[in-house]
CSV table of C-alpha atoms in Angstrom, one decimal:
chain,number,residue,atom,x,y,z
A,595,UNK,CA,88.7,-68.6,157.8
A,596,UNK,CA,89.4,-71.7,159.3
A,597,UNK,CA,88.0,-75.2,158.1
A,598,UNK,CA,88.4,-78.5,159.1
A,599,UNK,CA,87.9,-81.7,156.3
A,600,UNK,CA,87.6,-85.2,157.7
A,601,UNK,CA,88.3,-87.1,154.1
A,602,UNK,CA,86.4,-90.3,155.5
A,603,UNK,CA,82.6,-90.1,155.5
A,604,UNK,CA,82.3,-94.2,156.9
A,605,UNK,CA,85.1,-96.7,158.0
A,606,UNK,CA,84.1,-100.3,158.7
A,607,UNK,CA,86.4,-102.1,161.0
A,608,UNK,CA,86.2,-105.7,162.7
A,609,UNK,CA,86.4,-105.8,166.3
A,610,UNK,CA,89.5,-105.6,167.9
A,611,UNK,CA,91.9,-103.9,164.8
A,612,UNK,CA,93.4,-100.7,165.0
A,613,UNK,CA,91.2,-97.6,163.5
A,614,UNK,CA,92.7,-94.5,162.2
A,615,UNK,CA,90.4,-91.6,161.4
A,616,UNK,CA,91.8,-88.2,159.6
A,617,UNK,CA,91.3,-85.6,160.1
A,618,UNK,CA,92.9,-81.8,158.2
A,619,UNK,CA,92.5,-78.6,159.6
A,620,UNK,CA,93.3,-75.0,158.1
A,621,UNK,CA,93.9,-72.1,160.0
A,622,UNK,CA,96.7,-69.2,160.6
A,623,UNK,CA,97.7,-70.0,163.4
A,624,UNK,CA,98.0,-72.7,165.6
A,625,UNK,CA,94.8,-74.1,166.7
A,626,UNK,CA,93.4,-75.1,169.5
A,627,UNK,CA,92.1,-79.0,168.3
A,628,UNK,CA,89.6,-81.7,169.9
A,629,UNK,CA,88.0,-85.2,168.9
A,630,UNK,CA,84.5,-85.4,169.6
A,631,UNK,CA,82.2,-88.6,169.6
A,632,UNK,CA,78.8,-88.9,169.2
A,633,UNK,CA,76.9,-91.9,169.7
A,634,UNK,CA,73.1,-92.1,168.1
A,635,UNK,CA,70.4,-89.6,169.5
A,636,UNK,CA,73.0,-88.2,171.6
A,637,UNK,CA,75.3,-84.6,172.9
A,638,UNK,CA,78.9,-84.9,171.6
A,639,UNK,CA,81.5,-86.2,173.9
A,640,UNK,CA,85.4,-84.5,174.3
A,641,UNK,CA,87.7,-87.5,173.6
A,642,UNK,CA,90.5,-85.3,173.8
A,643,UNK,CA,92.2,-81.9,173.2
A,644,UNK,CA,95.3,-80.2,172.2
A,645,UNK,CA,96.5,-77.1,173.0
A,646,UNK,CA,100.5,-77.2,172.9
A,647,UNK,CA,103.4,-79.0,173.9
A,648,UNK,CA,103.3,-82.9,173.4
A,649,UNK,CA,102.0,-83.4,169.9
A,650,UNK,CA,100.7,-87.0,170.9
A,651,UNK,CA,97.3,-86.4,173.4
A,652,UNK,CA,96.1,-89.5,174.8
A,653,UNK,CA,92.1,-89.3,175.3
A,654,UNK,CA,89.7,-91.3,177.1
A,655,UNK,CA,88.3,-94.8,176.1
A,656,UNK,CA,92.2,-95.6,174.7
A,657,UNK,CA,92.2,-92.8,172.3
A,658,UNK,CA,95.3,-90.9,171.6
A,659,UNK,CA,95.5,-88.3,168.2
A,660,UNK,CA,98.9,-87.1,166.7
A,661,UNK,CA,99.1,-83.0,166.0
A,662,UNK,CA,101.4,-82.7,162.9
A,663,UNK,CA,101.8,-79.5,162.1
A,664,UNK,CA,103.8,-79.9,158.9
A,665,UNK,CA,100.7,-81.8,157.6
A,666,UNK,CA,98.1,-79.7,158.9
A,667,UNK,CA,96.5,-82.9,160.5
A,668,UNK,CA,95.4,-83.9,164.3
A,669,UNK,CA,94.6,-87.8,163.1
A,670,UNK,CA,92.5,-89.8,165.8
A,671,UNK,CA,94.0,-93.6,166.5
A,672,UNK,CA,92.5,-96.1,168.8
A,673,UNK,CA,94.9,-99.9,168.8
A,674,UNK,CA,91.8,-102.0,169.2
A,675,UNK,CA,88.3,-101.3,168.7
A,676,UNK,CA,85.1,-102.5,170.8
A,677,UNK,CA,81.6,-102.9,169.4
A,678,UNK,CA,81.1,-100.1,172.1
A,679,UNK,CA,83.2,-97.4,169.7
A,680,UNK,CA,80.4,-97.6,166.9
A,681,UNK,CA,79.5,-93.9,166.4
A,682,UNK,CA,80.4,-90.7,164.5
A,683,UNK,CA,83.6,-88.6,165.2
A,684,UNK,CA,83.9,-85.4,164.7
A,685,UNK,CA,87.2,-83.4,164.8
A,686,UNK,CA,87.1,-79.7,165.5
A,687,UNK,CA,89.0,-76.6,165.9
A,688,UNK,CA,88.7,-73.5,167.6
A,689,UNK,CA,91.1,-69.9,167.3
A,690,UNK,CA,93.2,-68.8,169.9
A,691,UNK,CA,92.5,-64.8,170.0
A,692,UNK,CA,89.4,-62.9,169.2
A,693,UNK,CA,87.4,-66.2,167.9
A,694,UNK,CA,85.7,-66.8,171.2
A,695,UNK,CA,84.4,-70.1,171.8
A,696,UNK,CA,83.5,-70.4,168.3
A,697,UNK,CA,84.2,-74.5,167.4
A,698,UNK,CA,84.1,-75.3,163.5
A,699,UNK,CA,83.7,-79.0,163.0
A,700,UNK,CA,84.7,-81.5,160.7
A,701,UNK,CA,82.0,-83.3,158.5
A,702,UNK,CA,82.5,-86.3,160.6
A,703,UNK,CA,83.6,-89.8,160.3
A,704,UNK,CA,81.0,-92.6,161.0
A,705,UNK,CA,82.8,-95.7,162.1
A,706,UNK,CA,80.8,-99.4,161.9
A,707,UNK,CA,82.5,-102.1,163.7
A,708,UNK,CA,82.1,-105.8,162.5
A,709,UNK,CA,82.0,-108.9,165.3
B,222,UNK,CA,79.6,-82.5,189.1
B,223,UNK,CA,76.5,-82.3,187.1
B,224,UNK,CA,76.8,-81.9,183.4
B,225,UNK,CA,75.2,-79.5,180.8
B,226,UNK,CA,71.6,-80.2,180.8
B,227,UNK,CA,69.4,-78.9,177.8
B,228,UNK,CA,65.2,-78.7,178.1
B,229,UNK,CA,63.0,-79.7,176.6
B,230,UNK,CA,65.0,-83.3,174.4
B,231,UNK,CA,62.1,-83.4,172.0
B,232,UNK,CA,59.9,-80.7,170.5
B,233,UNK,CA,57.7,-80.6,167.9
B,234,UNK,CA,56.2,-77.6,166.2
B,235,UNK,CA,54.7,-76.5,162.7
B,236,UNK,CA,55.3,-74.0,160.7
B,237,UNK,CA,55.1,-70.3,161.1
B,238,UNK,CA,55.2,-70.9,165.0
B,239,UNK,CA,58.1,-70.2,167.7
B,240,UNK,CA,60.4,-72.1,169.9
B,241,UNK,CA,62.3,-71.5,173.2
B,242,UNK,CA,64.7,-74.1,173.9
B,243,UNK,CA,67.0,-73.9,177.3
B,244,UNK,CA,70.3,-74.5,178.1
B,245,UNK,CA,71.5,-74.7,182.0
B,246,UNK,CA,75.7,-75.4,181.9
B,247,UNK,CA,78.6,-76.4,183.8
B,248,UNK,CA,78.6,-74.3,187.2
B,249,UNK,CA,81.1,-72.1,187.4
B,250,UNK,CA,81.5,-72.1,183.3
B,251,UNK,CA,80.3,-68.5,181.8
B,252,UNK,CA,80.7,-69.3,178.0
B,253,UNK,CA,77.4,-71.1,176.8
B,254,UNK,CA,77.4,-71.5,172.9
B,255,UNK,CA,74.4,-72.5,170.3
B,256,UNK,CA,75.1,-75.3,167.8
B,257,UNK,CA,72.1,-76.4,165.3
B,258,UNK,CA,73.2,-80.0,163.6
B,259,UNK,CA,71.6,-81.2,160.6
B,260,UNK,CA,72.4,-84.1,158.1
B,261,UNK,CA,72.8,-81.5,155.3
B,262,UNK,CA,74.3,-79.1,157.2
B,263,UNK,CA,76.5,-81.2,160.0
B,264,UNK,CA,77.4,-78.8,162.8
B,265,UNK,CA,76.7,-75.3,162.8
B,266,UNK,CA,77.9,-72.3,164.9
B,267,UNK,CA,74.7,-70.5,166.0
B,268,UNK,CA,76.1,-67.6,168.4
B,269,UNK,CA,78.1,-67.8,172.0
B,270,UNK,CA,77.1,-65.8,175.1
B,271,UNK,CA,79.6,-64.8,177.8
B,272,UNK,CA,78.8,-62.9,180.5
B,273,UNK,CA,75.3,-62.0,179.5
B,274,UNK,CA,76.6,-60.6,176.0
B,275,UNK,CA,76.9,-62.4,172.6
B,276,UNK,CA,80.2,-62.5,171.7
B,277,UNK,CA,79.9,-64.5,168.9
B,278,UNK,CA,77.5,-65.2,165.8
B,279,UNK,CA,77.7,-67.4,163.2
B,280,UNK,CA,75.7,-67.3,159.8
B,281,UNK,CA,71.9,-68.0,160.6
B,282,UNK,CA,69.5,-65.3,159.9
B,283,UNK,CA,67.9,-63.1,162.7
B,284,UNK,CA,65.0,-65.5,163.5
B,285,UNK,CA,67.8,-67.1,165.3
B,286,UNK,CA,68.0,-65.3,168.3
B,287,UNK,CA,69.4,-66.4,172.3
B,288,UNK,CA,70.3,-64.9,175.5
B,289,UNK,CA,72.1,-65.3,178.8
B,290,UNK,CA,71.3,-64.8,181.9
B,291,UNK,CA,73.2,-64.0,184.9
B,292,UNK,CA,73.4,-67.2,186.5
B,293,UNK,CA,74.9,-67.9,183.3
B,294,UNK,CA,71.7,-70.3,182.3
B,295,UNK,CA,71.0,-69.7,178.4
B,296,UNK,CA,68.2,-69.5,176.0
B,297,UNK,CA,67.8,-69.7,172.2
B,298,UNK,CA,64.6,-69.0,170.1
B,299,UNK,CA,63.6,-69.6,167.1
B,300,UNK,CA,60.4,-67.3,165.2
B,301,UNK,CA,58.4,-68.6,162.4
B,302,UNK,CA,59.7,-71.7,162.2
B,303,UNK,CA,61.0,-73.4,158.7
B,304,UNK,CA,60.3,-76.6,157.7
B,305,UNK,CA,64.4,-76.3,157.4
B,306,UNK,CA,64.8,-75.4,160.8
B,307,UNK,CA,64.4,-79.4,162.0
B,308,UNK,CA,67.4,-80.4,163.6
B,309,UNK,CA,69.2,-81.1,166.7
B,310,UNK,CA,70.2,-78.2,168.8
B,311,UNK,CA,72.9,-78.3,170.9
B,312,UNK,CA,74.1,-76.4,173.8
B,313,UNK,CA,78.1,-76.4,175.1
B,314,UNK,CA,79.5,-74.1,178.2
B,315,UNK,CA,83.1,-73.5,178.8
B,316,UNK,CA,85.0,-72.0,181.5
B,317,UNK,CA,87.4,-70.0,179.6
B,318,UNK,CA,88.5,-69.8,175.7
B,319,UNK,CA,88.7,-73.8,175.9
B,320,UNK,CA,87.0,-77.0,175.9
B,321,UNK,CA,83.7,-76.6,175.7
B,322,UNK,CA,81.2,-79.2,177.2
B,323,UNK,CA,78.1,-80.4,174.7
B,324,UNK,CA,74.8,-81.1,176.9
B,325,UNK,CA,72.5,-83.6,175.4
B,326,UNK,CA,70.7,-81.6,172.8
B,327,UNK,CA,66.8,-80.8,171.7
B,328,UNK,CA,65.4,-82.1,168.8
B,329,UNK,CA,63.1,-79.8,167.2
B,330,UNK,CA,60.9,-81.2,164.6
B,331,UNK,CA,59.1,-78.5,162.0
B,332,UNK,CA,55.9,-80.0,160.7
């Protein structure tokens, strides 16, 4: 069955430095992986995908997530962090054949960003 | 092009009742799928619909139930509510075996 473990339940980060959140998945094959945001009271929001080909996806808001498939790891980066990217992060994965649409999600990373 | 919209945002209920909630998604996408997020729990696979038909279902027992219609607009319902049962619901549509699209979500409270 496939999983996906984000090690970091909270990251604190001050304004304006880099943020890193990881982010390992298990499955047999290889996976179709996203990022998700969620900011408080709300839907989740596709930062990015990948499928195949360039293992470095760039996402919206400056997001960009490696897929290293030695590691088993799709890790979400952002250079410099606004106030604006307080919220939880979820990383998920779906199968490629006979799964459906079925998405199984990470346990989430809340990040709190200092002034 | 308008997004995934989810009715009613905020519900409450108590115990032993039922709930409807709907989910209207993307045009054109035929995929709707059920999600119930708690803090315990985090994100949950409920079932997916395509085409009218579940195609997928996750783990939740058969109070859990949904349905599609054929303008692709979905509904889930819950019988005899739990006190376990409070969450937030969400509601995603795809076009294809992809990226799937998360509406706003309804918060169900079980009193």
């Amino acid at each position: 069955a496939q999983s996906v473990t984000q090690p970091d339940i909270h990251i604190t980060v001050s304004e304006g430095a880099s943020l890193e959140l990881r982010c390992n998945y298990s499955y047999g094959a290889t996976p179709y992986l996203f990022w998700y945001v969620q900011s408080p009271g709300q839907g989740l929001q596709l930062l990015l995908k990948y499928f195949s080909g360039d293992t470095l996806v760039q996402g919206i808001k400056g997001f960009e997530a490696e897929f290293k498939r030695s590691q088993s790891s799709f890790n979400l980066r952002k250079p410099s962090v606004h106030w604006s990217d307080a919220a939880e992060y979820f990383c998920a994965v779906v199968g490629l054949v006979g799964a459906g649409n079925k998405l199984t999600f990470g346990g989430g990373t809340r990040v709190l960003v200092k002034p | 092009k308008a997004g995934v919209t989810q009715t009613p945002r905020y519900l409450i209920k108590t115990r032993g009742q039922q709930v409807t909630l709907s989910c209207s998604p993307i045009s054109g996408h035929r995929s709707v799928s059920w999600y119930q997020q708690t803090p315990g729990q985090g994100l949950q696979f409920l079932f997916e619909y395509f085409s009218e038909t579940q195609r997928n279902k996750g783990n939740f027992p058969g109070r859990f139930s949904g349905r599609q219609f054929s303008n692709s607009r979905s509904e889930m319902n819950v019988s005899t509510l739990e006190l376990g049962d409070s969450a937030l619901y969400l509601c995603a549509s795809s076009k294809n075996q992809e990226t799937q699209y998360f509406g706003p979500g309804t918060r169900l409270l079980v009193l």
